PDB file of C-alpha atoms in Angstrom:
ATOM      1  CA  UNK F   1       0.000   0.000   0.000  1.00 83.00           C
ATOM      2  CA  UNK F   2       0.970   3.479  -0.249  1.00 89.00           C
ATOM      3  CA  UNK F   3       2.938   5.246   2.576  1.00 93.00           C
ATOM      4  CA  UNK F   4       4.573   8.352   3.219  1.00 96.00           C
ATOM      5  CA  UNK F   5       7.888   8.701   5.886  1.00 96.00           C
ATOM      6  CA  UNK F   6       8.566  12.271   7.154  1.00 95.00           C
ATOM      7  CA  UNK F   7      11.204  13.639   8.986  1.00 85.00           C
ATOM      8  CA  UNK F   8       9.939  13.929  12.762  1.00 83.00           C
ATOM      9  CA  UNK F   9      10.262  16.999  15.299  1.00 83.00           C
ATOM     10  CA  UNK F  10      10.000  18.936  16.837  1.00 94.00           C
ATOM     11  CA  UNK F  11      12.274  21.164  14.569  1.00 96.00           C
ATOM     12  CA  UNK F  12      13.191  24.378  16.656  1.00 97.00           C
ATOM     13  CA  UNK F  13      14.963  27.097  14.414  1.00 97.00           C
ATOM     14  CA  UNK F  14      15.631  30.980  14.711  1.00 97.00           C
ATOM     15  CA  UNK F  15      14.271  33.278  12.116  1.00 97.00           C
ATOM     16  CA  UNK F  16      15.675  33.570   9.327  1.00 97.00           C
ATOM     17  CA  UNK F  17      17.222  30.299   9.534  1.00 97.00           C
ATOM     18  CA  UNK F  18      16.869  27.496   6.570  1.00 97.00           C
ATOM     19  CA  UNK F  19      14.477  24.659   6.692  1.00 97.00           C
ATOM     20  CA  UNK F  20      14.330  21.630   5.056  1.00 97.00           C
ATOM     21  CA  UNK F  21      12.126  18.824   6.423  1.00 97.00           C
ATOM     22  CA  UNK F  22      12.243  15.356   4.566  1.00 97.00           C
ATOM     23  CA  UNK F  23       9.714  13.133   2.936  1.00 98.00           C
ATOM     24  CA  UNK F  24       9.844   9.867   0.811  1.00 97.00           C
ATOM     25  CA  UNK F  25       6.889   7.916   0.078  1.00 96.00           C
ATOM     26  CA  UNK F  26       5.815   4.221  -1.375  1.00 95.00           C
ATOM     27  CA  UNK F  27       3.408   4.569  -3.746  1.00 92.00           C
ATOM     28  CA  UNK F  28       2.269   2.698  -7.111  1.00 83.00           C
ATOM     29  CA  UNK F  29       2.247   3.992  -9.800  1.00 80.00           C
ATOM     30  CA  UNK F  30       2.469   8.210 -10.619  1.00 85.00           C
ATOM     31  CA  UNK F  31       1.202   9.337  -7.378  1.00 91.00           C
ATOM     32  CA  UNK F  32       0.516  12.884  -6.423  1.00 91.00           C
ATOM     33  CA  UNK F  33       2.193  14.853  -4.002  1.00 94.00           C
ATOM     34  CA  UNK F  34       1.203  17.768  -1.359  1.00 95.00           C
ATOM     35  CA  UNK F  35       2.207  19.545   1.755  1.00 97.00           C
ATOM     36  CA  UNK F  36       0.050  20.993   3.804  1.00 97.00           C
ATOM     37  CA  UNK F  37       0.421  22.837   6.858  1.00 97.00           C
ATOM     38  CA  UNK F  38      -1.625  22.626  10.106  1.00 95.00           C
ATOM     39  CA  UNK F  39      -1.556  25.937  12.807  1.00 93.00           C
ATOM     40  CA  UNK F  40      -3.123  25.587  16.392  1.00 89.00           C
ATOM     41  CA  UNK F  41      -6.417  25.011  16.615  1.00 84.00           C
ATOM     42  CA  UNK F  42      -6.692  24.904  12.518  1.00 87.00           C
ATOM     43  CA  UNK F  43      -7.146  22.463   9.532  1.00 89.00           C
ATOM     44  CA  UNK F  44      -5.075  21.487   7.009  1.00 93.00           C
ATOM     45  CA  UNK F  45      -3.973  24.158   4.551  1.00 93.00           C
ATOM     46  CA  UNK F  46      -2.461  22.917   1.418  1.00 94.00           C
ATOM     47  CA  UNK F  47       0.891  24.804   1.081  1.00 96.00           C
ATOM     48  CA  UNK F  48       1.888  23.294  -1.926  1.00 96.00           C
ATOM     49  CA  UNK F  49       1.608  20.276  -4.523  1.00 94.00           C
ATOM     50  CA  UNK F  50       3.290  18.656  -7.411  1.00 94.00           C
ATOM     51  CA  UNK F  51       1.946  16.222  -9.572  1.00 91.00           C
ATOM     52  CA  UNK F  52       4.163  14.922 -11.868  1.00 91.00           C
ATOM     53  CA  UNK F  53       8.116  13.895 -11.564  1.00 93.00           C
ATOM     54  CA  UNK F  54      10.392  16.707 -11.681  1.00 95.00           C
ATOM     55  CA  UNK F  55       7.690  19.533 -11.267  1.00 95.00           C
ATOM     56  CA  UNK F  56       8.262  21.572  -8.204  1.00 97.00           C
ATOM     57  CA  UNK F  57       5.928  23.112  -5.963  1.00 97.00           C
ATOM     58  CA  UNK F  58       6.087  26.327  -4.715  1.00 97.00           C
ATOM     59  CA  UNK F  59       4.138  28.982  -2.332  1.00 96.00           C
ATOM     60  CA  UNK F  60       4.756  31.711   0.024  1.00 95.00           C
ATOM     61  CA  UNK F  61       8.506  31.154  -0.568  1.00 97.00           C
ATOM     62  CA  UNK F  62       8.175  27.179   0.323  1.00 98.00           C
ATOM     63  CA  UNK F  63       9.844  24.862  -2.329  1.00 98.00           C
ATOM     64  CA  UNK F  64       9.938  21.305  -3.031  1.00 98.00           C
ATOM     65  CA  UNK F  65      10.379  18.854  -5.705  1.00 98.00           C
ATOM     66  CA  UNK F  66       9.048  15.885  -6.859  1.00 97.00           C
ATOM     67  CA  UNK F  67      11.769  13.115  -7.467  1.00 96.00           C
ATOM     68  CA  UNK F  68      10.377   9.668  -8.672  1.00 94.00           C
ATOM     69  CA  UNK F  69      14.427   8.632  -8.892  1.00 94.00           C
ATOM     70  CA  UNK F  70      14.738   8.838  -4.964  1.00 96.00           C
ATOM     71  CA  UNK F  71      10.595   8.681  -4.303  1.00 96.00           C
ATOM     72  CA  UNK F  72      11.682  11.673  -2.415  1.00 97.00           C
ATOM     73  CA  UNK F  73       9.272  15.144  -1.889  1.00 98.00           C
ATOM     74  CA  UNK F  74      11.456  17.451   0.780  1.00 98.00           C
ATOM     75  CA  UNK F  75       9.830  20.655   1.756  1.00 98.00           C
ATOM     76  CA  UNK F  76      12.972  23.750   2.026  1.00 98.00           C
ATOM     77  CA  UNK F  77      12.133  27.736   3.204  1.00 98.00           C
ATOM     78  CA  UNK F  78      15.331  29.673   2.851  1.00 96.00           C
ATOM     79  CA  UNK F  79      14.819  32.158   5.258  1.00 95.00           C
ATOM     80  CA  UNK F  80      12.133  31.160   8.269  1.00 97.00           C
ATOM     81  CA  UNK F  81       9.604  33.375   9.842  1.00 97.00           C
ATOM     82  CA  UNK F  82       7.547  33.461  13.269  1.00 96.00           C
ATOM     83  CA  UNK F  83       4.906  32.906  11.470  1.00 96.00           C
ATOM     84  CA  UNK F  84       5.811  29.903   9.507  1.00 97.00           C
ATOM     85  CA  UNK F  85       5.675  27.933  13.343  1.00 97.00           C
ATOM     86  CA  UNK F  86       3.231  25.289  12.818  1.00 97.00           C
ATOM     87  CA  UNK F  87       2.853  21.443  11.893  1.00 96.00           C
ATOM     88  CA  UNK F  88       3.319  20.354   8.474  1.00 97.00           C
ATOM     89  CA  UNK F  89       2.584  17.441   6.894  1.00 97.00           C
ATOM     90  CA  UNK F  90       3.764  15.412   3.472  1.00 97.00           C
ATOM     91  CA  UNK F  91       0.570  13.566   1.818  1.00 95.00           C
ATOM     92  CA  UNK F  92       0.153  11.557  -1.275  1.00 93.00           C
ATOM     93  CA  UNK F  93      -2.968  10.439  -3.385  1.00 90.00           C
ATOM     94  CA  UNK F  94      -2.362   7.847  -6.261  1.00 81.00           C
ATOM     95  CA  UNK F  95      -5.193   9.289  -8.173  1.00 73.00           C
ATOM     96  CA  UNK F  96      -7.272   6.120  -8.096  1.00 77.00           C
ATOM     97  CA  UNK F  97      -8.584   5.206  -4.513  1.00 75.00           C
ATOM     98  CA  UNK F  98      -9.913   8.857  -3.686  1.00 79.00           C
ATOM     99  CA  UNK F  99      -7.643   9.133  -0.295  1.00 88.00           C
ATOM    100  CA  UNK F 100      -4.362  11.144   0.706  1.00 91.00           C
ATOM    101  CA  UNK F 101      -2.149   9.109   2.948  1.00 93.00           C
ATOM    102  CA  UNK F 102      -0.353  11.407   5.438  1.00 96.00           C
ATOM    103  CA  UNK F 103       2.678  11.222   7.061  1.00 96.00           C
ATOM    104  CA  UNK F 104       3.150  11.475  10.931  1.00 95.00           C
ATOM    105  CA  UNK F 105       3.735  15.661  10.907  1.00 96.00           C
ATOM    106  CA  UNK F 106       6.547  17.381  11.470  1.00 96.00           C
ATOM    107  CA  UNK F 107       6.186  20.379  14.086  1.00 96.00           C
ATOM    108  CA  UNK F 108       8.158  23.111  13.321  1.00 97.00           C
ATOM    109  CA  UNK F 109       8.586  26.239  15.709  1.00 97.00           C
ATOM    110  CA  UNK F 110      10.518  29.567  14.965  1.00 97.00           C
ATOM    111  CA  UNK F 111      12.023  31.509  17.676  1.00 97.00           C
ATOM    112  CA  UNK F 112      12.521  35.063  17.437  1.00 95.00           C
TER     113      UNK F 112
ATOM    114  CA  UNK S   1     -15.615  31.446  -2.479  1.00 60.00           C
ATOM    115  CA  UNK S   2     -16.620  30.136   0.880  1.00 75.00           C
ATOM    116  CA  UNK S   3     -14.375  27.251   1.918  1.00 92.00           C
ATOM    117  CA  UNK S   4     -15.390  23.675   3.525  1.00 96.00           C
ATOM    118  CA  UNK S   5     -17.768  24.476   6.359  1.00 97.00           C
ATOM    119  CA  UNK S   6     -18.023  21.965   9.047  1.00 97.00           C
ATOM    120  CA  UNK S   7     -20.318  21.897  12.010  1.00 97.00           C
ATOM    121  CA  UNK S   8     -20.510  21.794  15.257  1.00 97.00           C
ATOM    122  CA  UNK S   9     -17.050  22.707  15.655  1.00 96.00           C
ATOM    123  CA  UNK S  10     -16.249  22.057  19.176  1.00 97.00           C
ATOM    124  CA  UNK S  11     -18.886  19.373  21.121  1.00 97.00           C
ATOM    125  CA  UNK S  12     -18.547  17.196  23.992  1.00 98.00           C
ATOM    126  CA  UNK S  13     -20.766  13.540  24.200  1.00 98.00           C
ATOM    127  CA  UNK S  14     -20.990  10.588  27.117  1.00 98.00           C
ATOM    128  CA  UNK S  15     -19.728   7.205  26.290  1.00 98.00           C
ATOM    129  CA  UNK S  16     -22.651   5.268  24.577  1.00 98.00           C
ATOM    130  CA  UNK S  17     -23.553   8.208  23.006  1.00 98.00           C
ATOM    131  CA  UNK S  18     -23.807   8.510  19.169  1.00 98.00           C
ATOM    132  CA  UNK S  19     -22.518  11.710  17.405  1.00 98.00           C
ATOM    133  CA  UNK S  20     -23.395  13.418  13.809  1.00 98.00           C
ATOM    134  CA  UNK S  21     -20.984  15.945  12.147  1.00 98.00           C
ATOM    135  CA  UNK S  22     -21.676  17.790   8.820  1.00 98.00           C
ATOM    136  CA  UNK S  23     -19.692  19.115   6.174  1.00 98.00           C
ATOM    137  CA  UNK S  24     -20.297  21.621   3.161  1.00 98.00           C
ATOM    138  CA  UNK S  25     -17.861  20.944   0.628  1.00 97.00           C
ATOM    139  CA  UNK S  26     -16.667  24.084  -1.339  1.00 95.00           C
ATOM    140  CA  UNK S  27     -19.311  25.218  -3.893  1.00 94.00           C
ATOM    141  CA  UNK S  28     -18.967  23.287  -7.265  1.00 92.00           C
ATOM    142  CA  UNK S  29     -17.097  19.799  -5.771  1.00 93.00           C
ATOM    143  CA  UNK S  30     -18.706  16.877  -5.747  1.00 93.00           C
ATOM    144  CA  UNK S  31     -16.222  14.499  -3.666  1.00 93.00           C
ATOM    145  CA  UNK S  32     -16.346  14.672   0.303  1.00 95.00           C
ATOM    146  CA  UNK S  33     -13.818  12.820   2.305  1.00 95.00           C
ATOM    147  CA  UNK S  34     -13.842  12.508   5.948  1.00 97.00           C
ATOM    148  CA  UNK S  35     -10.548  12.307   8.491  1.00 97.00           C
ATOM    149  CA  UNK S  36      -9.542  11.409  12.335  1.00 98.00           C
ATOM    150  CA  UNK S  37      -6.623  12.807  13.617  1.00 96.00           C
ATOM    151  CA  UNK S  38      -5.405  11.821  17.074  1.00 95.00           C
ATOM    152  CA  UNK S  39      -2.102  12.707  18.772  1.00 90.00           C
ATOM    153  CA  UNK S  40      -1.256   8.750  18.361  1.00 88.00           C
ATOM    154  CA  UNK S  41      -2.621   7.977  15.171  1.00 91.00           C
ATOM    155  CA  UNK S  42      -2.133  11.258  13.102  1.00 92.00           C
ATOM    156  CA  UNK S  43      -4.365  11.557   9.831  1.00 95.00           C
ATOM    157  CA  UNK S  44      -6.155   8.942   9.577  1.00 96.00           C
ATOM    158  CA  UNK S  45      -8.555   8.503   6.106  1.00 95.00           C
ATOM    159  CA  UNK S  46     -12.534   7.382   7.150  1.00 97.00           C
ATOM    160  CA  UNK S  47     -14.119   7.562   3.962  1.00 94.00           C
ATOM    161  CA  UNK S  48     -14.916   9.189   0.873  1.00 94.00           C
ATOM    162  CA  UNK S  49     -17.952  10.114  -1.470  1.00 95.00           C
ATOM    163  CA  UNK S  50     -18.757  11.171  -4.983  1.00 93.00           C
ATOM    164  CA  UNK S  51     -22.300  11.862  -6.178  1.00 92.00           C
ATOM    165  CA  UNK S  52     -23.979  10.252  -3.554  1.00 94.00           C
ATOM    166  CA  UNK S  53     -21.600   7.018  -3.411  1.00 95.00           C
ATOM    167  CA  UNK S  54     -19.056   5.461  -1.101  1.00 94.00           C
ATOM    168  CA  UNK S  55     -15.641   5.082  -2.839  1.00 92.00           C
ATOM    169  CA  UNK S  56     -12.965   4.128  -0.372  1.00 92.00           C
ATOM    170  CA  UNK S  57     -13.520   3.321   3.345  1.00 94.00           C
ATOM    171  CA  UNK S  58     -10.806   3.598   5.755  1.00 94.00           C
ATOM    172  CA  UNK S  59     -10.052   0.653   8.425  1.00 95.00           C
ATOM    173  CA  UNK S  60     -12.258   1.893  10.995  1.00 97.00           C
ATOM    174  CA  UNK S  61     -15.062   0.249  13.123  1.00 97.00           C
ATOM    175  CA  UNK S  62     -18.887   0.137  11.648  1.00 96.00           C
ATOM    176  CA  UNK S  63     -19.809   1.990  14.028  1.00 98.00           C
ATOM    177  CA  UNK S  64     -18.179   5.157  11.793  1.00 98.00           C
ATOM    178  CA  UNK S  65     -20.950   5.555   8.925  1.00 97.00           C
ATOM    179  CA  UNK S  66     -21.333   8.394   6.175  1.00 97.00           C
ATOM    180  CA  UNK S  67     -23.313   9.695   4.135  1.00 97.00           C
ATOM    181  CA  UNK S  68     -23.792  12.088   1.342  1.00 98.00           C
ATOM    182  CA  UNK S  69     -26.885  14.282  -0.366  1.00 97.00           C
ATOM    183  CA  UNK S  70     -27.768  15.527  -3.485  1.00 96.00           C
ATOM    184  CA  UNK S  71     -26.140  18.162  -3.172  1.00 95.00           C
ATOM    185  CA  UNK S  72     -22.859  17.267  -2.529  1.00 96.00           C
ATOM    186  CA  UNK S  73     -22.743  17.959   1.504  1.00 98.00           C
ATOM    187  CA  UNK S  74     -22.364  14.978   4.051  1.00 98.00           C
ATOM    188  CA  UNK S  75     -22.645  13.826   7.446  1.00 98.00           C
ATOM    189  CA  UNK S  76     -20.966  11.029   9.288  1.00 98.00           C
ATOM    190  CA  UNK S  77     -21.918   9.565  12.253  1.00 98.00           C
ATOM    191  CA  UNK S  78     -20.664   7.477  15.315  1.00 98.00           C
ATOM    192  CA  UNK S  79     -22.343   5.350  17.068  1.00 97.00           C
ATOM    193  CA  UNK S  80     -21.678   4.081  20.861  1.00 97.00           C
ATOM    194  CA  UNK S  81     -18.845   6.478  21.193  1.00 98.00           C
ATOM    195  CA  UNK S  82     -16.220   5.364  22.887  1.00 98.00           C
ATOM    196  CA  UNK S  83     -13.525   7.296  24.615  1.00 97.00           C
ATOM    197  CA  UNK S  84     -10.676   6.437  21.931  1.00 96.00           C
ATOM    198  CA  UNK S  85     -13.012   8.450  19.335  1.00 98.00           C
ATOM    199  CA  UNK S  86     -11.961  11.456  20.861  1.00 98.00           C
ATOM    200  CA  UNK S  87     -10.117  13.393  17.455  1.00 97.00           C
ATOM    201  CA  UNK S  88     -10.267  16.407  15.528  1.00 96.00           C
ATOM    202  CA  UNK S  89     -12.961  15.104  12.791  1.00 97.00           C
ATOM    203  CA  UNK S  90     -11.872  16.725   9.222  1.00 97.00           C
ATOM    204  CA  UNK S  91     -13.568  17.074   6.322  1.00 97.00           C
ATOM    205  CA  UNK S  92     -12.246  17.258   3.061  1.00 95.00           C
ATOM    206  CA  UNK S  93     -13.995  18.533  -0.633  1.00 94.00           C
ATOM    207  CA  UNK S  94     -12.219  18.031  -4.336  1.00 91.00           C
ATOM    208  CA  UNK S  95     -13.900  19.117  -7.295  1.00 86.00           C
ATOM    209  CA  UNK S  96     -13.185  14.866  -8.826  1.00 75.00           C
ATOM    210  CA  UNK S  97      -9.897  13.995  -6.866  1.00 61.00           C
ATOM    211  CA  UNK S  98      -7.607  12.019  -8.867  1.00 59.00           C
ATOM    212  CA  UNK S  99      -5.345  14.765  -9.047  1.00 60.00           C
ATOM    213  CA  UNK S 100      -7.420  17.699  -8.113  1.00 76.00           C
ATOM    214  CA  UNK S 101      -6.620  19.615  -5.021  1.00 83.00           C
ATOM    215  CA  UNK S 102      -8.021  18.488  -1.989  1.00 88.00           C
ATOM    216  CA  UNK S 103      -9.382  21.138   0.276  1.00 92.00           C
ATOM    217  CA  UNK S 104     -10.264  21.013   4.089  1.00 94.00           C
ATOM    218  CA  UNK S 105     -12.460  22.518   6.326  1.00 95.00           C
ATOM    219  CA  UNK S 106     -10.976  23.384   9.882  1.00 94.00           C
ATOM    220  CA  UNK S 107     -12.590  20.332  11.547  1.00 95.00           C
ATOM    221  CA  UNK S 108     -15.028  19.503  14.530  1.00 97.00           C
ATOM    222  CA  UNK S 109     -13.575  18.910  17.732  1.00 96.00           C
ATOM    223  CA  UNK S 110     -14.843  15.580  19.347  1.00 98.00           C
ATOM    224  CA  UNK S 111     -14.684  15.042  23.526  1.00 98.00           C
ATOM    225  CA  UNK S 112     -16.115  11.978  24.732  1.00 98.00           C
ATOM    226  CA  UNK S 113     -16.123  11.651  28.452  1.00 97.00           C
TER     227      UNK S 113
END
């Protein structure tokens, strides 16, 4: 079955510090992939996607790229903010049994 | 647009007690999915729906049932609550899925005591 492994936390960083938290999945077939991002007392925002090898997602200056070679989906912020402290999680959906399957979340908090 | 609505959002039951939650997917999608998450479990997929039909259902008791209406907004229920179905309950909309986006709603907050 399909499975997603994701770098677990707690991550502490100061601002304007890099992050890079790590996912790899199992999947058959051409799976897509997403991060989303979870703040206190919230649901899941997606914070990016990318559904097809090599095509890299990006939003509010959060990058990562799908690679099929290493099954690998790592989400990287160059420069960190307060505001970016929250709970993020790697998810993938194969496109054919309607689901995402999450990894465990990785919480991530900024200090000032 | 208005996002996925989900109500109640915060609600407490007794053990024994059954429990319905509803969800109004964004305007326009017709899938509805439905997730636990739990401090020891994480996410946790229950089930989805398209057009009135059960697609996929998630290893969880029978006691976790679904359902959705013409148009397009769902309920789930559980029955004889136990304490271990205490979760954040979220609900999820796609216009198809496959690989449409997958949109949540910020999720009903289940105490059983």
């Amino acid at each position: 079955g399909n499975s997603v492994t994701q770098m677990e936390g707690p991550v502490t960083l100061s601002e304007e510090a890099f992050l890079t938290i790590n996912c790899t999945y199992t999947a058959t077939g051409y799976p897509s992939l997403f991060w989303y991002v979870q703040y206190p007392g919230e649901g899941l925002q997606l914070l990016l996607k990318a559904t097809k090898a090599d095509d890299k997602g990006s939003n509010k200056g959060f990058e990562a790229t799908y690679r099929k070679e290493t099954t690998s989906f790592h989400l990287e912020k160059g420069s960190v903010q307060v505001s970016d402290s929250a709970v993020y999680f790697c998810a993938l959906s194969d496109n054919s049994d309607y689901k995402l399957s999450f990894g465990a979340g990785t919480t991530v908090t900024v200090r000032a | 647009k208005a996002g996925v609505t989900q109500t109640p959002r915060y609600l407490i039951k007794t053990r024994g007690q059954q429990v319905t939650l509803s969800c109004s997917p964004i305007s326009g999608h017709r899938s509805v999915s439905w997730y636990q998450q739990t401090p020891g479990q994480g996410l946790q997929f229950l089930f989805e729906y398209f057009s009135e039909t059960q697609r996929n259902k998630g290893n969880f008791p029978g006691r976790f049932s679904g359902r959705q209406f013409s148009n397009s907004r769902s309920e789930m229920n559980v029955s004889t609550l136990e304490l271990g179905d205490s979760a954040l309950y979220l609900c999820a909309s796609s216009y198809r899925t496959g690989e449409d986006t997958i949109y949540f709603g910020e999720g009903s907050w289940l105490t059983v005591v």
